[in-house]
PDB file of C-alpha atoms and ligand atoms in Angstrom:
ATOM      1  CA  MET A   5       0.241  -0.069   0.043  1.00 53.00           C
ATOM      2  CA  VAL A   6       1.306   3.665  -0.682  1.00 58.00           C
ATOM      3  CA  ARG A   7       1.298   5.749   2.295  1.00 69.00           C
ATOM      4  CA  ARG A   8       1.717   9.444   2.357  1.00 81.00           C
ATOM      5  CA  THR A   9       3.384  11.889   4.836  1.00 87.00           C
ATOM      6  CA  ARG A  10       1.133  14.352   6.857  1.00 92.00           C
ATOM      7  CA  GLU A  11       1.821  17.072   8.248  1.00 94.00           C
ATOM      8  CA  GLY A  12       4.061  16.668  11.454  1.00 96.00           C
ATOM      9  CA  ASP A  13       5.564  13.907  10.196  1.00 98.00           C
ATOM     10  CA  LEU A  14       9.697  13.513  10.921  1.00 98.00           C
ATOM     11  CA  VAL A  15      11.713  13.150   7.844  1.00 98.00           C
ATOM     12  CA  VAL A  16      15.434  12.069   8.409  1.00 98.00           C
ATOM     13  CA  LEU A  17      18.105  14.151   7.120  1.00 98.00           C
ATOM     14  CA  GLU A  18      21.704  14.409   7.075  1.00 98.00           C
ATOM     15  CA  SER A  19      23.701  16.788   9.082  1.00 98.00           C
ATOM     16  CA  PRO A  20      24.644  19.207   7.173  1.00 98.00           C
ATOM     17  CA  THR A  21      21.828  19.189   4.291  1.00 98.00           C
ATOM     18  CA  TYR A  22      20.780  20.449   1.073  1.00 98.00           C
ATOM     19  CA  TYR A  23      18.936  23.627   2.022  1.00 98.00           C
ATOM     20  CA  GLY A  24      16.753  22.936  -0.934  1.00 98.00           C
ATOM     21  CA  PHE A  25      15.524  19.635   1.287  1.00 98.00           C
ATOM     22  CA  LEU A  26      14.589  21.792   4.003  1.00 98.00           C
ATOM     23  CA  GLN A  27      13.112  24.156   1.920  1.00 97.00           C
ATOM     24  CA  ILE A  28      11.031  21.302   0.564  1.00 97.00           C
ATOM     25  CA  LEU A  29       9.924  19.839   4.030  1.00 98.00           C
ATOM     26  CA  GLN A  30       8.760  23.179   5.203  1.00 97.00           C
ATOM     27  CA  THR A  31       6.476  23.865   2.418  1.00 96.00           C
ATOM     28  CA  LEU A  32       5.182  20.187   2.622  1.00 95.00           C
ATOM     29  CA  GLY A  33       4.898  21.042   6.861  1.00 97.00           C
ATOM     30  CA  LEU A  34       7.181  18.391   7.522  1.00 98.00           C
ATOM     31  CA  ARG A  35       9.536  18.177  10.431  1.00 98.00           C
ATOM     32  CA  ALA A  36      13.242  17.602   9.836  1.00 98.00           C
ATOM     33  CA  LEU A  37      15.439  14.736  11.854  1.00 98.00           C
ATOM     34  CA  GLU A  38      19.091  15.620  11.390  1.00 98.00           C
ATOM     35  CA  ILE A  39      21.590  12.831  11.673  1.00 98.00           C
ATOM     36  CA  PRO A  40      25.175  13.153  11.911  1.00 97.00           C
ATOM     37  CA  THR A  41      27.127  12.748   9.261  1.00 97.00           C
ATOM     38  CA  HIS A  42      30.969  12.258   8.857  1.00 96.00           C
ATOM     39  CA  PRO A  43      32.734  13.972   5.880  1.00 94.00           C
ATOM     40  CA  ARG A  44      34.154  11.411   4.030  1.00 92.00           C
ATOM     41  CA  SER A  45      31.844   8.405   4.789  1.00 93.00           C
ATOM     42  CA  GLY A  46      28.259   9.893   4.958  1.00 97.00           C
ATOM     43  CA  ILE A  47      25.076   9.428   7.565  1.00 98.00           C
ATOM     44  CA  SER A  48      26.121   7.426  10.890  1.00 98.00           C
ATOM     45  CA  LEU A  49      24.487   4.637  10.740  1.00 98.00           C
ATOM     46  CA  ASP A  50      24.587   3.842  14.354  1.00 98.00           C
ATOM     47  CA  ALA A  51      23.245   6.858  14.988  1.00 98.00           C
ATOM     48  CA  LEU A  52      20.548   6.490  12.248  1.00 98.00           C
ATOM     49  CA  GLU A  53      19.587   2.860  13.687  1.00 98.00           C
ATOM     50  CA  LEU A  54      19.006   4.507  17.095  1.00 98.00           C
ATOM     51  CA  ALA A  55      16.865   7.310  15.957  1.00 98.00           C
ATOM     52  CA  LEU A  56      14.671   4.758  13.911  1.00 98.00           C
ATOM     53  CA  GLY A  57      14.205   2.972  17.181  1.00 97.00           C
ATOM     54  CA  GLN A  58      13.118   5.861  19.184  1.00 97.00           C
ATOM     55  CA  HIS A  59      11.290   7.904  16.518  1.00 97.00           C
ATOM     56  CA  PRO A  60       8.193   7.637  14.207  1.00 97.00           C
ATOM     57  CA  VAL A  61      10.031   8.068  10.760  1.00 98.00           C
ATOM     58  CA  LYS A  62       8.285   8.559   7.717  1.00 97.00           C
ATOM     59  CA  ALA A  63      11.289   8.556   5.284  1.00 98.00           C
ATOM     60  CA  VAL A  64      14.819   8.897   5.179  1.00 98.00           C
ATOM     61  CA  LEU A  65      16.209  11.506   2.505  1.00 98.00           C
ATOM     62  CA  VAL A  66      19.722  11.427   2.170  1.00 98.00           C
ATOM     63  CA  MET A  67      22.647  11.754  -0.780  1.00 98.00           C
ATOM     64  CA  PRO A  68      24.787   8.618  -0.647  1.00 98.00           C
ATOM     65  CA  ASN A  69      26.879   9.180  -3.305  1.00 98.00           C
ATOM     66  CA  VAL A  70      28.571  12.741  -2.980  1.00 98.00           C
ATOM     67  CA  SER A  71      26.675  14.551  -0.942  1.00 98.00           C
ATOM     68  CA  ASN A  72      25.801  18.429  -1.333  1.00 98.00           C
ATOM     69  CA  PRO A  73      27.257  20.000   1.460  1.00 98.00           C
ATOM     70  CA  ILE A  74      29.633  17.740   2.146  1.00 98.00           C
ATOM     71  CA  GLY A  75      31.275  15.952  -0.348  1.00 98.00           C
ATOM     72  CA  ALA A  76      30.788  12.536   1.315  1.00 98.00           C
ATOM     73  CA  SER A  77      30.126   9.061  -0.508  1.00 97.00           C
ATOM     74  CA  MET A  78      29.044   5.971   1.846  1.00 98.00           C
ATOM     75  CA  SER A  79      30.853   2.668   1.247  1.00 97.00           C
ATOM     76  CA  GLU A  80      29.139  -0.139  -0.712  1.00 97.00           C
ATOM     77  CA  ALA A  81      28.987  -1.659   2.877  1.00 98.00           C
ATOM     78  CA  ALA A  82      27.095   0.932   4.435  1.00 98.00           C
ATOM     79  CA  LYS A  83      24.978   1.571   1.144  1.00 98.00           C
ATOM     80  CA  LYS A  84      23.852  -2.213   1.515  1.00 98.00           C
ATOM     81  CA  ARG A  85      23.184  -1.736   5.338  1.00 98.00           C
ATOM     82  CA  LEU A  86      21.113   1.755   5.115  1.00 98.00           C
ATOM     83  CA  VAL A  87      18.808  -0.337   2.209  1.00 98.00           C
ATOM     84  CA  GLY A  88      18.370  -3.192   4.260  1.00 98.00           C
ATOM     85  CA  MET A  89      17.944  -1.109   7.756  1.00 98.00           C
ATOM     86  CA  LEU A  90      15.196   0.656   5.923  1.00 98.00           C
ATOM     87  CA  ALA A  91      13.188  -2.044   4.076  1.00 98.00           C
ATOM     88  CA  ALA A  92      13.460  -4.203   7.550  1.00 97.00           C
ATOM     89  CA  ARG A  93      10.888  -0.922   8.988  1.00 97.00           C
ATOM     90  CA  ASP A  94       8.974  -0.112   6.081  1.00 96.00           C
ATOM     91  CA  VAL A  95      10.616   3.103   5.950  1.00 97.00           C
ATOM     92  CA  PRO A  96      10.871   4.593   2.443  1.00 97.00           C
ATOM     93  CA  LEU A  97      14.486   5.905   1.304  1.00 98.00           C
ATOM     94  CA  ILE A  98      14.499   8.662  -0.865  1.00 98.00           C
ATOM     95  CA  GLU A  99      18.293   9.078  -2.374  1.00 98.00           C
ATOM     96  CA  ASP A 100      19.575  12.134  -3.975  1.00 98.00           C
ATOM     97  CA  HIS A 101      21.817  10.978  -6.746  1.00 98.00           C
ATOM     98  CA  ILE A 102      22.327  14.203  -8.242  1.00 97.00           C
ATOM     99  CA  TYR A 103      26.379  14.576  -7.723  1.00 97.00           C
ATOM    100  CA  ALA A 104      26.998  10.834  -8.448  1.00 97.00           C
ATOM    101  CA  ASP A 105      28.010  10.982 -11.682  1.00 96.00           C
ATOM    102  CA  LEU A 106      30.917  13.683 -10.761  1.00 97.00           C
ATOM    103  CA  GLN A 107      32.601  11.422  -8.299  1.00 97.00           C
ATOM    104  CA  PHE A 108      36.418  11.438  -8.717  1.00 97.00           C
ATOM    105  CA  GLY A 109      36.870   7.905  -8.695  1.00 85.00           C
ATOM    106  CA  ALA A 110      37.552   5.554 -11.930  1.00 77.00           C
ATOM    107  CA  ALA A 111      34.146   3.786 -11.583  1.00 82.00           C
ATOM    108  CA  PRO A 112      30.732   5.008 -11.370  1.00 84.00           C
ATOM    109  CA  PRO A 113      29.373   4.585  -7.961  1.00 93.00           C
ATOM    110  CA  ARG A 114      26.352   1.927  -7.584  1.00 97.00           C
ATOM    111  CA  ALA A 115      23.489   3.903  -6.332  1.00 98.00           C
ATOM    112  CA  ALA A 116      21.897   2.539  -2.673  1.00 98.00           C
ATOM    113  CA  LYS A 117      19.050   1.596  -4.836  1.00 98.00           C
ATOM    114  CA  SER A 118      21.178  -1.504  -6.671  1.00 98.00           C
ATOM    115  CA  TYR A 119      21.063  -3.160  -3.161  1.00 98.00           C
ATOM    116  CA  ASP A 120      16.802  -2.462  -3.068  1.00 98.00           C
ATOM    117  CA  ARG A 121      14.744  -5.788  -3.557  1.00 96.00           C
ATOM    118  CA  ALA A 122      11.992  -4.249  -2.458  1.00 95.00           C
ATOM    119  CA  GLY A 123      10.976  -1.288  -4.219  1.00 96.00           C
ATOM    120  CA  ASN A 124      11.630   0.851  -1.337  1.00 97.00           C
ATOM    121  CA  VAL A 125      14.299   3.264  -2.668  1.00 98.00           C
ATOM    122  CA  ILE A 126      12.912   6.157  -4.564  1.00 98.00           C
ATOM    123  CA  LEU A 127      15.991   7.088  -6.614  1.00 98.00           C
ATOM    124  CA  CYS A 128      16.432  10.635  -8.035  1.00 98.00           C
ATOM    125  CA  GLY A 129      19.038  12.101 -10.897  1.00 96.00           C
ATOM    126  CA  SER A 130      19.225  14.914 -12.790  1.00 95.00           C
ATOM    127  CA  PHE A 131      21.430  16.745 -15.599  1.00 95.00           C
ATOM    128  CA  THR A 132      21.452  20.085 -13.575  1.00 92.00           C
ATOM    129  CA  LYS A 133      24.972  19.756 -12.844  1.00 93.00           C
ATOM    130  CA  THR A 134      26.408  17.761 -15.729  1.00 94.00           C
ATOM    131  CA  LEU A 135      24.720  19.355 -18.505  1.00 92.00           C
ATOM    132  CA  ALA A 136      23.078  22.743 -17.814  1.00 86.00           C
ATOM    133  CA  PRO A 137      21.913  24.295 -14.679  1.00 80.00           C
ATOM    134  CA  GLY A 138      18.568  25.602 -16.846  1.00 83.00           C
ATOM    135  CA  LEU A 139      17.722  22.396 -18.444  1.00 85.00           C
ATOM    136  CA  LYS A 140      15.346  21.273 -15.574  1.00 85.00           C
ATOM    137  CA  VAL A 141      15.436  17.402 -16.932  1.00 91.00           C
ATOM    138  CA  GLY A 142      16.110  14.597 -14.614  1.00 93.00           C
ATOM    139  CA  TRP A 143      14.631  11.469 -13.689  1.00 94.00           C
ATOM    140  CA  ILE A 144      13.214   9.156 -10.796  1.00 96.00           C
ATOM    141  CA  GLU A 145      13.102   5.438 -10.465  1.00 97.00           C
ATOM    142  CA  ALA A 146      10.483   5.115  -7.991  1.00 96.00           C
ATOM    143  CA  GLY A 147      10.098   1.607  -7.052  1.00 93.00           C
ATOM    144  CA  ARG A 148       6.763   1.049  -5.766  1.00 94.00           C
ATOM    145  CA  TRP A 149       5.466   4.545  -5.809  1.00 94.00           C
ATOM    146  CA  ARG A 150       5.955   4.824  -9.620  1.00 95.00           C
ATOM    147  CA  ASP A 151       2.474   5.663 -10.290  1.00 95.00           C
ATOM    148  CA  ARG A 152       1.992   7.918  -7.198  1.00 93.00           C
ATOM    149  CA  VAL A 153       5.369   9.882  -8.330  1.00 93.00           C
ATOM    150  CA  ARG A 154       4.180  10.126 -12.090  1.00 92.00           C
ATOM    151  CA  MET A 155       0.754  11.689 -11.020  1.00 93.00           C
ATOM    152  CA  LEU A 156       2.561  14.119  -8.654  1.00 91.00           C
ATOM    153  CA  LYS A 157       5.279  15.057 -11.123  1.00 91.00           C
ATOM    154  CA  PHE A 158       2.173  15.893 -13.666  1.00 90.00           C
ATOM    155  CA  VAL A 159       0.041  17.903 -10.981  1.00 92.00           C
ATOM    156  CA  ALA A 160       3.110  19.676  -9.789  1.00 88.00           C
ATOM    157  CA  SER A 161       4.799  20.739 -13.108  1.00 86.00           C
ATOM    158  CA  GLY A 162       1.885  19.318 -16.175  1.00 83.00           C
ATOM    159  CA  GLY A 163       4.278  16.403 -17.592  1.00 79.00           C
ATOM    160  CA  GLN A 164       7.723  16.803 -19.229  1.00 82.00           C
ATOM    161  CA  ASN A 165       9.666  19.157 -22.199  1.00 87.00           C
ATOM    162  CA  GLU A 166       9.781  15.920 -24.991  1.00 90.00           C
ATOM    163  CA  LEU A 167      12.182  18.004 -27.098  1.00 92.00           C
ATOM    164  CA  ILE A 168      14.651  18.729 -24.625  1.00 92.00           C
ATOM    165  CA  GLU A 169      14.248  15.087 -23.578  1.00 93.00           C
ATOM    166  CA  THR A 170      14.896  13.929 -26.907  1.00 95.00           C
ATOM    167  CA  VAL A 171      18.259  16.098 -26.833  1.00 93.00           C
ATOM    168  CA  VAL A 172      19.240  15.126 -23.716  1.00 94.00           C
ATOM    169  CA  ALA A 173      18.894  11.312 -24.900  1.00 95.00           C
ATOM    170  CA  GLU A 174      20.800  11.870 -27.918  1.00 96.00           C
ATOM    171  CA  LEU A 175      24.015  13.087 -25.683  1.00 94.00           C
ATOM    172  CA  LEU A 176      23.766  10.062 -23.353  1.00 95.00           C
ATOM    173  CA  GLU A 177      23.278   7.533 -26.705  1.00 96.00           C
ATOM    174  CA  SER A 178      26.324   8.991 -28.414  1.00 97.00           C
ATOM    175  CA  GLY A 179      28.920   8.899 -25.684  1.00 95.00           C
ATOM    176  CA  SER A 180      29.194  12.737 -25.742  1.00 95.00           C
ATOM    177  CA  TYR A 181      27.616  12.738 -22.549  1.00 95.00           C
ATOM    178  CA  GLU A 182      30.247  10.523 -21.046  1.00 94.00           C
ATOM    179  CA  ARG A 183      33.145  12.367 -22.308  1.00 94.00           C
ATOM    180  CA  SER A 184      32.047  15.457 -21.073  1.00 94.00           C
ATOM    181  CA  LEU A 185      31.531  14.169 -17.637  1.00 95.00           C
ATOM    182  CA  ARG A 186      34.956  12.377 -17.551  1.00 94.00           C
ATOM    183  CA  GLN A 187      36.592  16.114 -18.535  1.00 95.00           C
ATOM    184  CA  LEU A 188      34.190  17.882 -15.874  1.00 95.00           C
ATOM    185  CA  ARG A 189      35.575  15.295 -13.269  1.00 96.00           C
ATOM    186  CA  ARG A 190      39.187  16.056 -14.234  1.00 96.00           C
ATOM    187  CA  ARG A 191      38.565  19.869 -14.032  1.00 96.00           C
ATOM    188  CA  PHE A 192      36.666  19.719 -10.998  1.00 97.00           C
ATOM    189  CA  ALA A 193      39.411  17.940  -9.143  1.00 97.00           C
ATOM    190  CA  VAL A 194      41.905  20.018 -10.147  1.00 97.00           C
ATOM    191  CA  GLN A 195      39.971  23.234  -9.261  1.00 97.00           C
ATOM    192  CA  VAL A 196      38.902  21.845  -5.730  1.00 98.00           C
ATOM    193  CA  ASP A 197      42.677  20.749  -4.941  1.00 97.00           C
ATOM    194  CA  ALA A 198      43.235  24.575  -6.146  1.00 97.00           C
ATOM    195  CA  ALA A 199      40.820  26.103  -3.794  1.00 97.00           C
ATOM    196  CA  ARG A 200      42.041  23.861  -0.786  1.00 98.00           C
ATOM    197  CA  ALA A 201      45.938  25.045  -1.369  1.00 97.00           C
ATOM    198  CA  VAL A 202      44.333  28.808  -1.195  1.00 97.00           C
ATOM    199  CA  ILE A 203      42.316  27.993   1.834  1.00 98.00           C
ATOM    200  CA  ALA A 204      45.414  26.390   3.404  1.00 97.00           C
ATOM    201  CA  ASP A 205      47.247  29.398   2.252  1.00 96.00           C
ATOM    202  CA  SER A 206      45.091  32.485   3.251  1.00 96.00           C
ATOM    203  CA  PHE A 207      42.561  31.110   5.848  1.00 98.00           C
ATOM    204  CA  PRO A 208      42.690  31.888   9.865  1.00 97.00           C
ATOM    205  CA  HIS A 209      44.464  29.307  11.741  1.00 96.00           C
ATOM    206  CA  GLY A 210      42.382  26.546  12.887  1.00 96.00           C
ATOM    207  CA  THR A 211      40.069  26.715   9.512  1.00 98.00           C
ATOM    208  CA  ARG A 212      39.228  23.061   8.338  1.00 98.00           C
ATOM    209  CA  VAL A 213      37.850  21.997   4.969  1.00 98.00           C
ATOM    210  CA  THR A 214      36.418  19.101   3.016  1.00 98.00           C
ATOM    211  CA  ARG A 215      38.196  17.005   0.495  1.00 97.00           C
ATOM    212  CA  PRO A 216      34.908  15.950  -1.363  1.00 98.00           C
ATOM    213  CA  THR A 217      34.677  12.753  -3.136  1.00 97.00           C
ATOM    214  CA  GLY A 218      33.323  14.653  -5.959  1.00 97.00           C
ATOM    215  CA  ALA A 219      31.913  17.820  -7.684  1.00 98.00           C
ATOM    216  CA  TYR A 220      32.848  21.266  -6.968  1.00 97.00           C
ATOM    217  CA  ILE A 221      31.404  22.271  -3.393  1.00 98.00           C
ATOM    218  CA  LEU A 222      33.734  22.658  -0.575  1.00 98.00           C
ATOM    219  CA  TRP A 223      32.681  23.101   3.485  1.00 98.00           C
ATOM    220  CA  LEU A 224      34.352  24.827   5.769  1.00 98.00           C
ATOM    221  CA  GLU A 225      34.654  25.233   9.752  1.00 98.00           C
ATOM    222  CA  LEU A 226      36.000  28.390  10.607  1.00 98.00           C
ATOM    223  CA  PRO A 227      37.319  28.990  13.916  1.00 97.00           C
ATOM    224  CA  GLN A 228      34.661  29.332  16.842  1.00 95.00           C
ATOM    225  CA  GLY A 229      33.091  32.535  17.227  1.00 94.00           C
ATOM    226  CA  CYS A 230      33.518  33.252  13.414  1.00 96.00           C
ATOM    227  CA  ASP A 231      30.309  34.468  12.329  1.00 97.00           C
ATOM    228  CA  SER A 232      29.269  33.085   8.793  1.00 98.00           C
ATOM    229  CA  VAL A 233      26.337  35.069   8.463  1.00 97.00           C
ATOM    230  CA  ALA A 234      27.651  38.547   9.250  1.00 97.00           C
ATOM    231  CA  LEU A 235      30.700  37.542   6.489  1.00 97.00           C
ATOM    232  CA  PHE A 236      27.814  36.514   4.118  1.00 98.00           C
ATOM    233  CA  GLU A 237      26.878  40.045   4.244  1.00 97.00           C
ATOM    234  CA  ARG A 238      30.287  41.925   4.165  1.00 97.00           C
ATOM    235  CA  LEU A 239      30.968  39.798   1.110  1.00 97.00           C
ATOM    236  CA  LEU A 240      27.855  40.210  -0.663  1.00 96.00           C
ATOM    237  CA  GLU A 241      28.726  44.024  -0.591  1.00 94.00           C
ATOM    238  CA  ARG A 242      32.157  43.172  -2.490  1.00 95.00           C
ATOM    239  CA  GLY A 243      30.277  41.076  -5.305  1.00 96.00           C
ATOM    240  CA  ILE A 244      31.232  37.379  -3.466  1.00 96.00           C
ATOM    241  CA  SER A 245      28.802  35.026  -2.852  1.00 96.00           C
ATOM    242  CA  ILE A 246      28.871  32.166  -0.131  1.00 97.00           C
ATOM    243  CA  ALA A 247      26.388  30.142   1.625  1.00 98.00           C
ATOM    244  CA  PRO A 248      26.409  30.461   5.129  1.00 98.00           C
ATOM    245  CA  GLY A 249      26.576  27.251   7.621  1.00 98.00           C
ATOM    246  CA  PRO A 250      22.799  27.987   8.995  1.00 98.00           C
ATOM    247  CA  MET A 251      21.050  27.405   5.604  1.00 98.00           C
ATOM    248  CA  PHE A 252      22.077  23.857   5.848  1.00 98.00           C
ATOM    249  CA  SER A 253      20.302  23.025   9.067  1.00 98.00           C
ATOM    250  CA  ALA A 254      16.869  22.983  10.323  1.00 95.00           C
ATOM    251  CA  THR A 255      18.004  24.251  13.741  1.00 94.00           C
ATOM    252  CA  GLN A 256      20.333  26.836  12.767  1.00 93.00           C
ATOM    253  CA  ARG A 257      23.541  24.999  13.472  1.00 96.00           C
ATOM    254  CA  TYR A 258      26.684  25.586  11.683  1.00 98.00           C
ATOM    255  CA  ARG A 259      27.237  29.320  12.454  1.00 97.00           C
ATOM    256  CA  ASN A 260      30.685  28.981  11.912  1.00 98.00           C
ATOM    257  CA  PHE A 261      30.833  27.066   8.647  1.00 98.00           C
ATOM    258  CA  MET A 262      30.188  27.805   5.484  1.00 98.00           C
ATOM    259  CA  ARG A 263      29.778  26.231   1.908  1.00 98.00           C
ATOM    260  CA  ILE A 264      31.611  27.553  -1.028  1.00 98.00           C
ATOM    261  CA  SER A 265      31.427  26.532  -4.561  1.00 96.00           C
ATOM    262  CA  VAL A 266      34.586  26.064  -7.223  1.00 96.00           C
ATOM    263  CA  GLY A 267      32.427  24.861 -10.159  1.00 94.00           C
ATOM    264  CA  GLN A 268      33.316  27.878 -12.706  1.00 91.00           C
ATOM    265  CA  ALA A 269      36.240  28.091 -14.779  1.00 89.00           C
ATOM    266  CA  TRP A 270      39.131  28.821 -12.162  1.00 89.00           C
ATOM    267  CA  SER A 271      40.981  32.278 -12.546  1.00 93.00           C
ATOM    268  CA  GLU A 272      42.719  34.570 -10.913  1.00 94.00           C
ATOM    269  CA  ARG A 273      39.651  36.226  -9.796  1.00 94.00           C
ATOM    270  CA  HIS A 274      38.279  33.361  -8.312  1.00 95.00           C
ATOM    271  CA  GLU A 275      41.603  33.185  -6.460  1.00 96.00           C
ATOM    272  CA  ARG A 276      41.340  36.687  -5.201  1.00 96.00           C
ATOM    273  CA  ALA A 277      37.950  36.252  -4.157  1.00 97.00           C
ATOM    274  CA  LEU A 278      38.795  33.220  -2.178  1.00 97.00           C
ATOM    275  CA  ARG A 279      41.557  35.340  -0.518  1.00 97.00           C
ATOM    276  CA  GLU A 280      39.495  37.455   0.414  1.00 97.00           C
ATOM    277  CA  ILE A 281      37.070  35.864   2.068  1.00 97.00           C
ATOM    278  CA  GLY A 282      39.774  34.452   4.085  1.00 97.00           C
ATOM    279  CA  ARG A 283      41.039  37.553   5.075  1.00 97.00           C
ATOM    280  CA  LEU A 284      37.315  38.880   5.858  1.00 97.00           C
ATOM    281  CA  ALA A 285      36.798  35.672   7.854  1.00 96.00           C
ATOM    282  CA  ALA A 286      39.942  36.111  10.092  1.00 92.00           C
ATOM    283  CA  GLN A 287      38.375  39.823  11.142  1.00 89.00           C
ATOM    284  CA  SER A 288      34.775  38.110  11.353  1.00 78.00           C
TER     285      SER A 288
HETATM  286  C1  PLP B 585      21.525  18.011  -3.648  1.00 93.61           C
HETATM  287  C2  PLP B 585      20.844  18.880  -4.869  1.00 93.61           C
HETATM  288  N1  PLP B 585      19.439  18.130  -5.206  1.00 93.61           N
HETATM  289  C3  PLP B 585      18.939  18.914  -5.948  1.00 93.61           C
HETATM  290  C4  PLP B 585      18.544  19.635  -6.517  1.00 93.61           C
HETATM  291  C5  PLP B 585      18.116  20.144  -7.313  1.00 93.61           C
HETATM  292  O1  PLP B 585      18.254  20.118  -8.884  1.00 93.61           O
HETATM  293  P1  PLP B 585      17.137  20.249 -10.121  1.00 93.61           P
HETATM  294  O2  PLP B 585      17.553  21.758 -10.579  1.00 93.61           O
HETATM  295  O3  PLP B 585      17.639  19.471 -11.295  1.00 93.61           O
HETATM  296  O4  PLP B 585      15.530  20.069  -9.530  1.00 93.61           O
HETATM  297  C6  PLP B 585      20.042  20.204  -6.333  1.00 93.61           C
HETATM  298  C7  PLP B 585      20.279  21.748  -6.742  1.00 93.61           C
HETATM  299  O5  PLP B 585      21.136  22.433  -6.295  1.00 93.61           O
HETATM  300  C8  PLP B 585      21.127  19.948  -5.326  1.00 93.61           C
HETATM  301  O6  PLP B 585      22.279  20.564  -4.794  1.00 93.61           O
END
């Protein structure tokens, strides 16, 4: 039977999590339960198991491969355990796979969905991060919620844009998409390294930065007492954009954290901007 969430229901998220998930939960009147997440290996499954035993969780929404903002990827054993744990409790897993194609490893990562035997995982992907942000083409493998998801998609956005879908399908079939992914992964890996080196050189002593498993997003912890919201406002006046830490938590945590994105073609201008963030962070 397909169940639906109701206002006030609890949904598990990683912490920190993508702010878009928080906005979705807020719009639907759902409550977030934040589970601690390791910067390299992803959500803590022990903490999740404990939470599932104590709270009436209705769904789990996570990014097992290249999460946003911390860039973590779960091991195969962990993905398998996650899927099994949720299937045993009949709690659906919503898997956001949007950055998975940008993972730095040689082979493409397996989705947690690949361990799903019960149709309990809803796998969501998109070409927003790999082809063009404005494209708005994605896909869902919704397991036993397929018909319901198809209907909700129709109601929410009135069907698909067939022209764009055909173009994307041709890019996939011709191999151009794969070739472009290889280039993107190489470019992002170099840019991430370059940005981490600038951060090590120019940010206040005690700053910590993630080493993401893919894509182009860095999550920074500034020394205690630094205020990323105030920093965001000062940087805005200079035309530099960061995402302050509290955006990534339902409970406004991470005041001394921030997310920066280094996806644009790296140039001296970007390096100067990053050094300026470090300089102002030291004063914040
Ligand atoms: C983690 C994550 N999921 C989903 C989305 C939304 O993607 P789309 O624009 O394809 O709906 C984004 C975009 O920023 C994202 O970072």
